[in-house]
Short mmCIF file of C-alpha atoms in Angstrom, two decimals:
data_model
loop_
_atom_site.label_atom_id
_atom_site.label_comp_id
_atom_site.label_asym_id
_atom_site.label_seq_id
_atom_site.Cartn_x
_atom_site.Cartn_y
_atom_site.Cartn_z
CA UNK A 1321 10.99 -5.14 -6.00
CA UNK A 1322 11.14 -1.45 -5.50
CA UNK A 1323 9.91 0.37 -2.52
CA UNK A 1324 9.82 4.12 -2.15
CA UNK A 1325 9.77 5.36 1.55
CA UNK A 1326 8.29 8.87 1.62
CA UNK A 1327 8.47 11.09 4.87
CA UNK A 1328 10.41 13.12 7.42
CA UNK A 1329 13.08 12.83 9.79
CA UNK A 1330 11.69 9.36 11.09
CA UNK A 1331 11.99 8.13 7.62
CA UNK A 1332 15.47 9.54 6.90
CA UNK A 1333 16.41 7.94 10.24
CA UNK A 1334 18.04 11.12 12.07
CA UNK A 1335 18.10 11.63 15.04
CA UNK A 1336 17.56 8.12 16.68
CA UNK A 1337 17.78 4.79 15.16
CA UNK A 1338 16.98 4.32 11.57
CA UNK A 1339 14.11 1.71 10.75
CA UNK A 1340 15.54 1.91 7.30
CA UNK A 1341 18.50 0.36 8.28
CA UNK A 1342 16.79 -2.33 9.85
CA UNK A 1343 14.73 -3.13 6.55
CA UNK A 1344 17.59 -2.97 4.55
CA UNK A 1345 19.30 -5.74 6.30
CA UNK A 1346 16.13 -7.76 6.38
CA UNK A 1347 15.39 -7.28 2.60
CA UNK A 1348 19.10 -6.93 1.02
CA UNK A 1349 17.58 -7.67 -2.44
CA UNK A 1350 14.84 -5.12 -2.46
CA UNK A 1351 15.65 -1.79 -3.68
CA UNK A 1352 14.70 0.69 -1.14
CA UNK A 1353 14.47 4.77 -2.14
CA UNK A 1354 14.68 6.62 1.27
CA UNK A 1355 12.76 9.93 0.43
CA UNK A 1356 12.60 11.05 3.96
CA UNK A 1357 13.03 14.79 4.93
CA UNK A 1358 13.65 16.35 8.07
CA UNK A 1359 11.12 18.58 9.22
CA UNK A 1360 8.60 17.50 6.53
CA UNK A 1361 4.83 18.66 7.12
CA UNK A 1362 1.95 17.38 4.95
CA UNK A 1363 2.05 21.15 2.96
CA UNK A 1364 5.89 20.88 2.70
CA UNK A 1365 5.68 17.36 1.52
CA UNK A 1366 3.17 18.40 -1.19
CA UNK A 1367 5.30 21.15 -2.22
CA UNK A 1368 8.28 19.04 -2.60
CA UNK A 1369 6.51 16.42 -4.66
CA UNK A 1370 5.17 19.41 -6.78
CA UNK A 1371 8.69 20.75 -7.38
CA UNK A 1372 9.99 17.28 -7.87
CA UNK A 1373 7.89 14.72 -9.05
CA UNK A 1374 8.54 11.18 -8.25
CA UNK A 1375 10.44 9.62 -11.22
CA UNK A 1376 10.57 5.96 -10.38
CA UNK A 1377 7.95 3.39 -10.59
CA UNK A 1378 7.74 1.92 -7.52
CA UNK A 1379 5.92 -1.47 -6.72
CA UNK A 1380 5.25 -0.26 -3.24
CA UNK A 1381 5.02 3.51 -2.03
CA UNK A 1382 4.77 3.94 1.71
CA UNK A 1383 3.96 7.40 3.22
CA UNK A 1384 4.48 8.35 6.77
CA UNK A 1385 3.71 11.83 7.63
CA UNK A 1386 1.92 14.19 9.99
CA UNK A 1387 4.06 14.18 13.44
CA UNK A 1388 5.52 17.52 12.49
CA UNK A 1389 2.32 19.04 11.94
CA UNK A 1390 1.97 18.58 15.68
CA UNK A 1391 5.32 18.40 16.91
CA UNK A 1392 6.68 21.85 15.42
CA UNK A 1393 3.90 23.76 17.13
CA UNK A 1394 5.99 22.68 20.35
CA UNK A 1395 9.08 24.03 18.97
CA UNK A 1396 10.40 27.88 18.89
CA UNK A 1397 11.13 27.69 15.07
CA UNK A 1398 9.02 25.93 12.58
CA UNK A 1399 11.18 25.00 9.55
CA UNK A 1400 8.02 24.18 7.34
CA UNK A 1401 4.52 25.32 6.97
CA UNK A 1402 1.83 23.21 9.19
CA UNK A 1403 -1.87 22.68 8.16
CA UNK A 1404 -3.76 25.59 9.89
CA UNK A 1405 -6.65 22.98 10.81
CA UNK A 1406 -7.81 19.32 9.91
CA UNK A 1407 -9.50 20.35 6.65
CA UNK A 1408 -6.48 21.72 5.26
CA UNK A 1409 -4.43 18.77 6.37
CA UNK A 1410 -7.04 16.67 4.45
CA UNK A 1411 -6.90 18.62 1.39
CA UNK A 1412 -3.22 18.50 1.38
CA UNK A 1413 -3.07 14.71 2.23
CA UNK A 1414 -5.28 13.98 -0.83
CA UNK A 1415 -3.01 15.85 -3.01
CA UNK A 1416 -0.08 14.10 -1.77
CA UNK A 1417 -1.78 10.51 -2.38
CA UNK A 1418 -2.57 11.70 -5.80
CA UNK A 1419 1.07 12.66 -6.52
CA UNK A 1420 2.29 9.12 -5.07
CA UNK A 1421 -0.44 7.46 -7.20
CA UNK A 1422 1.22 8.39 -10.29
CA UNK A 1423 4.45 6.86 -9.23
CA UNK A 1424 2.69 3.59 -7.64
CA UNK A 1425 -0.49 1.94 -7.82
CA UNK A 1426 0.30 0.37 -4.35
CA UNK A 1427 0.30 3.43 -1.95
CA UNK A 1428 0.34 2.74 1.85
CA UNK A 1429 -0.63 5.79 4.04
CA UNK A 1430 0.70 5.75 7.68
CA UNK A 1431 -0.49 7.77 10.51
CA UNK A 1432 1.92 9.57 12.78
CA UNK A 1433 2.86 7.81 15.93
CA UNK A 1434 3.08 10.23 18.88
CA UNK A 1435 4.66 13.50 20.03
CA UNK A 1436 5.35 12.33 23.71
CA UNK A 1437 4.96 8.97 25.21
CA UNK A 1438 2.29 10.41 27.32
CA UNK A 1439 -0.66 9.02 25.67
CA UNK A 1440 -3.49 11.38 27.15
CA UNK A 1441 -1.54 14.75 26.38
CA UNK A 1442 -3.05 16.99 24.23
CA UNK A 1443 -0.43 16.60 21.25
CA UNK A 1444 -1.39 12.96 21.21
CA UNK A 1445 -5.03 13.82 21.06
CA UNK A 1446 -4.00 16.17 18.12
CA UNK A 1447 -2.04 13.12 16.43
CA UNK A 1448 -5.53 10.98 16.92
CA UNK A 1449 -7.56 13.55 15.11
CA UNK A 1450 -5.17 13.58 12.39
CA UNK A 1451 -5.01 9.64 12.28
CA UNK A 1452 -8.73 9.88 11.80
CA UNK A 1453 -8.49 12.16 9.05
CA UNK A 1454 -6.13 9.86 7.29
CA UNK A 1455 -8.07 6.94 7.90
CA UNK A 1456 -11.21 8.60 6.38
CA UNK A 1457 -9.15 9.26 3.38
CA UNK A 1458 -8.13 5.71 3.00
CA UNK A 1459 -11.69 4.33 3.42
CA UNK A 1460 -13.34 6.58 1.05
CA UNK A 1461 -10.63 6.36 -1.67
CA UNK A 1462 -10.66 2.41 -1.82
CA UNK A 1463 -7.28 2.34 -3.05
CA UNK A 1464 -5.12 3.23 -0.31
CA UNK A 1465 -3.75 0.85 2.30
CA UNK A 1466 -3.85 2.37 5.88
CA UNK A 1467 -1.58 1.72 8.52
CA UNK A 1468 -2.66 3.24 12.22
CA UNK A 1469 0.85 3.65 13.70
CA UNK A 1470 -0.50 5.43 16.71
CA UNK A 1471 -2.41 2.54 17.69
CA UNK A 1472 0.64 0.12 17.06
CA UNK A 1473 2.66 2.44 19.61
CA UNK A 1474 -0.37 2.72 21.92
CA UNK A 1475 -0.38 -1.22 22.36
CA UNK A 1476 2.90 -1.18 23.46
CA UNK A 1477 2.94 1.86 26.12
CA UNK A 1478 -0.47 1.68 27.46
CA UNK A 1479 0.25 -0.66 30.32
CA UNK A 1480 3.73 1.00 31.05
CA UNK A 1481 4.95 4.00 33.35
CA UNK A 1482 5.44 6.93 30.76
CA UNK A 1483 7.51 9.69 30.71
CA UNK A 1484 6.28 12.98 29.52
CA UNK A 1485 9.48 13.96 28.32
CA UNK A 1486 9.49 15.80 24.69
CA UNK A 1487 12.74 17.34 23.67
CA UNK A 1488 11.31 20.99 22.28
CA UNK A 1489 14.94 22.56 21.97
CA UNK A 1490 15.93 22.61 18.54
CA UNK A 1491 19.68 22.89 19.55
CA UNK A 1492 18.96 19.92 21.54
CA UNK A 1493 17.70 17.97 18.84
CA UNK A 1494 20.53 18.99 16.59
CA UNK A 1495 22.93 17.97 19.34
CA UNK A 1496 21.01 14.66 19.37
CA UNK A 1497 21.80 13.99 15.57
CA UNK A 1498 25.40 14.96 16.01
CA UNK A 1499 26.59 12.95 18.94
CA UNK A 1500 24.01 10.07 19.26
CA UNK A 1501 24.59 7.88 16.25
CA UNK A 1502 25.33 4.54 17.78
CA UNK A 1503 22.06 2.85 18.88
CA UNK A 1504 23.49 1.82 22.29
CA UNK A 1505 24.19 5.55 23.09
CA UNK A 1506 20.76 6.47 21.90
CA UNK A 1507 18.96 3.59 23.55
CA UNK A 1508 20.99 4.64 27.06
CA UNK A 1509 19.84 8.31 26.48
CA UNK A 1510 16.50 7.15 25.96
CA UNK A 1511 16.48 5.20 29.09
CA UNK A 1512 17.81 7.99 30.96
CA UNK A 1513 14.73 10.18 29.74
CA UNK A 1514 12.58 7.57 30.93
CA UNK A 1515 11.32 6.75 27.51
CA UNK A 1516 10.49 3.36 26.02
CA UNK A 1517 10.14 3.62 22.17
CA UNK A 1518 11.77 6.96 21.31
CA UNK A 1519 15.06 8.94 21.89
CA UNK A 1520 12.91 12.17 22.42
CA UNK A 1521 9.40 11.92 22.34
CA UNK A 1522 9.34 11.58 18.55
CA UNK A 1523 12.29 10.02 16.97
CA UNK A 1524 12.87 6.18 17.40
CA UNK A 1525 15.33 4.37 19.66
CA UNK A 1526 15.99 0.64 19.17
CA UNK A 1527 12.78 -0.52 20.18
CA UNK A 1528 10.89 1.81 18.43
CA UNK A 1529 12.70 1.54 15.12
CA UNK A 1530 12.02 -2.52 15.38
CA UNK A 1531 8.52 -1.91 16.05
CA UNK A 1532 8.12 0.47 12.60
CA UNK A 1533 10.41 -1.98 10.43
CA UNK A 1534 7.81 -5.00 11.59
CA UNK A 1535 5.18 -3.08 10.47
CA UNK A 1536 6.92 -1.87 7.03
CA UNK A 1537 8.00 -5.73 7.10
CA UNK A 1538 4.22 -6.67 7.07
CA UNK A 1539 3.33 -4.39 4.12
CA UNK A 1540 6.39 -5.90 2.31
CA UNK A 1541 5.27 -9.38 2.90
CA UNK A 1542 1.50 -8.73 2.17
CA UNK A 1543 2.37 -7.39 -1.21
CA UNK A 1544 4.61 -10.29 -2.05
CA UNK A 1545 1.78 -12.96 -1.00
CA UNK A 1546 -0.96 -11.01 -3.08
CA UNK A 1547 1.05 -9.88 -6.04
CA UNK A 1548 0.55 -6.98 -8.09
CA UNK A 1549 -2.01 -5.51 -5.90
CA UNK A 1550 -2.16 -5.38 -2.05
CA UNK A 1551 -5.78 -5.45 -0.61
CA UNK A 1552 -7.19 -2.21 0.29
CA UNK A 1553 -8.43 -0.54 3.68
#
């Protein structure tokens, strides 16, 4: 079985704790391709797939994208272009899905989780809007499996006292990549910042990585149970 994981730094696994590493340990006999690219937005992902089409044929292709279309607006430096509005986001998301279907008939679209653990923030309201766009694409297509990752994170956070911390300093993000590689150190810094599932409001700590890995595992098990084609949205 071959599974492709497309996305941004959350998929790549830096900074923070890598859910990909959790999956590899859980499924040693599955071949995973980690196609995460730091800073990726929906527009830059389309450009990447346009310039370098997916070469492999995957049993499952899971796309987790969208957080940088919100998060990068808070940073002083934007590494990649972001969608100017929800209409453009939808247009590029449809193009990305089309590219993905060329490499797998089982495409899974995962919504962004959060930007900061304050669920009522403006950024998380934007995430909710993008989630609705992605859900609509999956519903209309009939051939995409959709995962609402924001709701999954919300279920774990809504009854907790959450910090408003978001790391918007690019240098600080890079320092987190360089100096916080051990999960224990990552979790300690996360706790110091008053966070529950993330290192910095976006990237994952151990609990967040386990939560994402559980969702991906559910998708893999669904595919194994249902055979050649997993049930749709």
